[in-house]
XYZ file of C-alpha atoms in Angstrom:
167
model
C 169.289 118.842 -31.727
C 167.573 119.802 -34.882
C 166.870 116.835 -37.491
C 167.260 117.624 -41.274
C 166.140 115.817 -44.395
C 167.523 117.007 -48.124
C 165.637 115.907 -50.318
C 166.691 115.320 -54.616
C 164.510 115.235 -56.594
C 163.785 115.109 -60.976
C 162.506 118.822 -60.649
C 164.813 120.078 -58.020
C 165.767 119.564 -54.490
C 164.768 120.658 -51.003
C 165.688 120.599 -47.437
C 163.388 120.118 -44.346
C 163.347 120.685 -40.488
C 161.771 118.471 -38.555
C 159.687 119.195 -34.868
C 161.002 116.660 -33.415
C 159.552 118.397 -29.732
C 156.409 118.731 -31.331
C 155.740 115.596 -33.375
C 158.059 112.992 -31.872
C 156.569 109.930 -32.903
C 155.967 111.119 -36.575
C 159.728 112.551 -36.710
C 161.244 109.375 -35.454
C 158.644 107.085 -38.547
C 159.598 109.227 -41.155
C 163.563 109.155 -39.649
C 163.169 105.362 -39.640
C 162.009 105.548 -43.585
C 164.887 107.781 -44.330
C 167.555 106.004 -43.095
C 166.058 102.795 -44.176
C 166.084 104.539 -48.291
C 162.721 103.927 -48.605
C 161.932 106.874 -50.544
C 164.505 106.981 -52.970
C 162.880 105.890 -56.403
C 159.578 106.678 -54.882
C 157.137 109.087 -57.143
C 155.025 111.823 -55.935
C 151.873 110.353 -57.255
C 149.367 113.509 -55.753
C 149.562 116.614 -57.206
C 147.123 119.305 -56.671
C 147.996 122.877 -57.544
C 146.667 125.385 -54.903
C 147.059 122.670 -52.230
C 149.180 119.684 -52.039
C 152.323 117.310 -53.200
C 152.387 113.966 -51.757
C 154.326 111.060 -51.991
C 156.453 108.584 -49.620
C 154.568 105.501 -50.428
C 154.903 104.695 -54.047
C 156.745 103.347 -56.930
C 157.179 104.761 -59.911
C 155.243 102.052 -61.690
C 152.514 103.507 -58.854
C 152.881 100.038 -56.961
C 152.440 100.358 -53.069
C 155.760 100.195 -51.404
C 155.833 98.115 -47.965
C 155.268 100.256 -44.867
C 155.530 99.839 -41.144
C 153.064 99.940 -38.680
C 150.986 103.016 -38.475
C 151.644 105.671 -36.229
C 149.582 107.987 -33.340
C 147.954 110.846 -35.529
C 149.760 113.913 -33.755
C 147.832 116.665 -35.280
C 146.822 118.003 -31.773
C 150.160 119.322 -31.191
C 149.221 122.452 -32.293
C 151.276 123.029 -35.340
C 149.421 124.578 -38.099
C 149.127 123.143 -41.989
C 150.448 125.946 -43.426
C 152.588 126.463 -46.697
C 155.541 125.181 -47.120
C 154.708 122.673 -43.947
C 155.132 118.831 -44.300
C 152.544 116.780 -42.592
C 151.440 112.815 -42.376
C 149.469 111.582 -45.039
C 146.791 108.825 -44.195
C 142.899 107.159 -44.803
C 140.307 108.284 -43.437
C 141.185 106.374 -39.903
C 143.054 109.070 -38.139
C 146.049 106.961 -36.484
C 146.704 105.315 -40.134
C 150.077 107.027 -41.079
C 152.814 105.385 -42.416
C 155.549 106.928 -45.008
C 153.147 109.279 -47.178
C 153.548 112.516 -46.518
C 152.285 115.977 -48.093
C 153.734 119.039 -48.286
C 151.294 121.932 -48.177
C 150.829 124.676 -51.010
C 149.226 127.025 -49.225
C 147.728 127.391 -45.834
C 145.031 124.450 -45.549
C 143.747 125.135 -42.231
C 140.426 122.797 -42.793
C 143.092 119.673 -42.110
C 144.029 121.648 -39.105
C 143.516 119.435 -35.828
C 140.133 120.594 -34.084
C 137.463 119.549 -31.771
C 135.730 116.442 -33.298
C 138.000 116.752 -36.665
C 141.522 114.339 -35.705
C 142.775 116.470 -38.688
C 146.549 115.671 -40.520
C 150.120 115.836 -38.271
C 152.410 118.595 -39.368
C 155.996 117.001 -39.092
C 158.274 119.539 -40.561
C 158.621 122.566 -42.992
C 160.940 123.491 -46.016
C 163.295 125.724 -45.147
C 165.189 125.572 -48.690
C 163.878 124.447 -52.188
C 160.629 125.647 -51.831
C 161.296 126.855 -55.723
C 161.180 123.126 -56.305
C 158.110 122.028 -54.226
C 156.516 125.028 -56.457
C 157.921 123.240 -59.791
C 156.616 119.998 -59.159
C 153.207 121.451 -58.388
C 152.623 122.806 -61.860
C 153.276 119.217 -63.297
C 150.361 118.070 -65.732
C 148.175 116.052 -63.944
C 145.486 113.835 -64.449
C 144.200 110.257 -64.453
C 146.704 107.676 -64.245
C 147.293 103.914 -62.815
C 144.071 104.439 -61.269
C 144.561 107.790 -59.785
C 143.556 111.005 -59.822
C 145.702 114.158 -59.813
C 148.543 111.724 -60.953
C 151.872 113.637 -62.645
C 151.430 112.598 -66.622
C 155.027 112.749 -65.899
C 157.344 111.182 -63.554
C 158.574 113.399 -60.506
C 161.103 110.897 -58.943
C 162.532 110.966 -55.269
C 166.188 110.047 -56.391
C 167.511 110.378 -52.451
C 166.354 111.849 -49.071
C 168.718 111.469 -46.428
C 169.242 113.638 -43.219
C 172.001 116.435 -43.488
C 174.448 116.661 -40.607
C 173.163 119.998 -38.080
C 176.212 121.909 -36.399
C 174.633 121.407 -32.741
């Protein structure tokens, strides 16, 4: 059955599908976070035009929110980071993933998965709302709390939760 996520947002909303066949274990962690409302009031705290929007992981004071367990990096799967793709966030240890996720504004193949490179796990892809993904990406950024490419203003989560799928 396909698994959806609307997500509402201060600049607009937008609505993902998930691969769950694909990326099972990072479907069912970022399901988990979901139903456990862990990113409403969270921030997207990276913006980078030309490349990314992340968030999933942080207050809008920029204060770490408490995550689970890490999860299997899955970017061998062979989905591709393309635009408008979602995909697991994490350090430079490639099974580090928890809640932060990215979506991708443009095609960023060099976080592909390849030979020697564990690369980033695509998850899911916006399927409506990509207007808004596009909004929040031409946010003013710059330093802030101690990060870089930080929003100078806030760009709130106010809910993600899954939409019921006709099966």
């Amino acid at each position: 059955m396909k698994q959806m996520v609307r997500f509402e947002t201060t600049h607009g909303g937008f609505t993902i599908e998930l691969f769950e066949r694909d990326a099972p274990l990072s479907v069912a962690n970022f399901l988990q976070y979901v139903d456990d409302l862990h990113f409403d009031a969270t921030i997207f705290h990276r913006i980078v035009p030309g490349f990314v929007i992340q968030g999933g992981g942080m207050n809008v004071d920029f204060s770490q929110k408490k995550t689970r367990a890490p999860v299997n990096n899955e970017a061998a799967n062979g989905l591709l980071n393309e635009r408008g793709t979602l995909s697991m966030a994490r350090t430079d240890a490639p099974h580090s993933a928890t809640s932060q996720f990215f979506v991708n504004l443009k095609d960023n193949d060099f976080l592909d998965y390849r030979p020697g490179h564990h690369g980033y796990a695509v998850f899911g892809r916006v399927v409506e709302g990509m207007d808004a993904v596009d909004k929040i990406a031409t946010v003013r950024t710059g330093r802030r709390s101690g990060y870089t490419d930080a929003p100078m203003e806030d760009v709130i989560v106010t809910t993600a939760r899954r939409v019921p799928v006709a099966s």
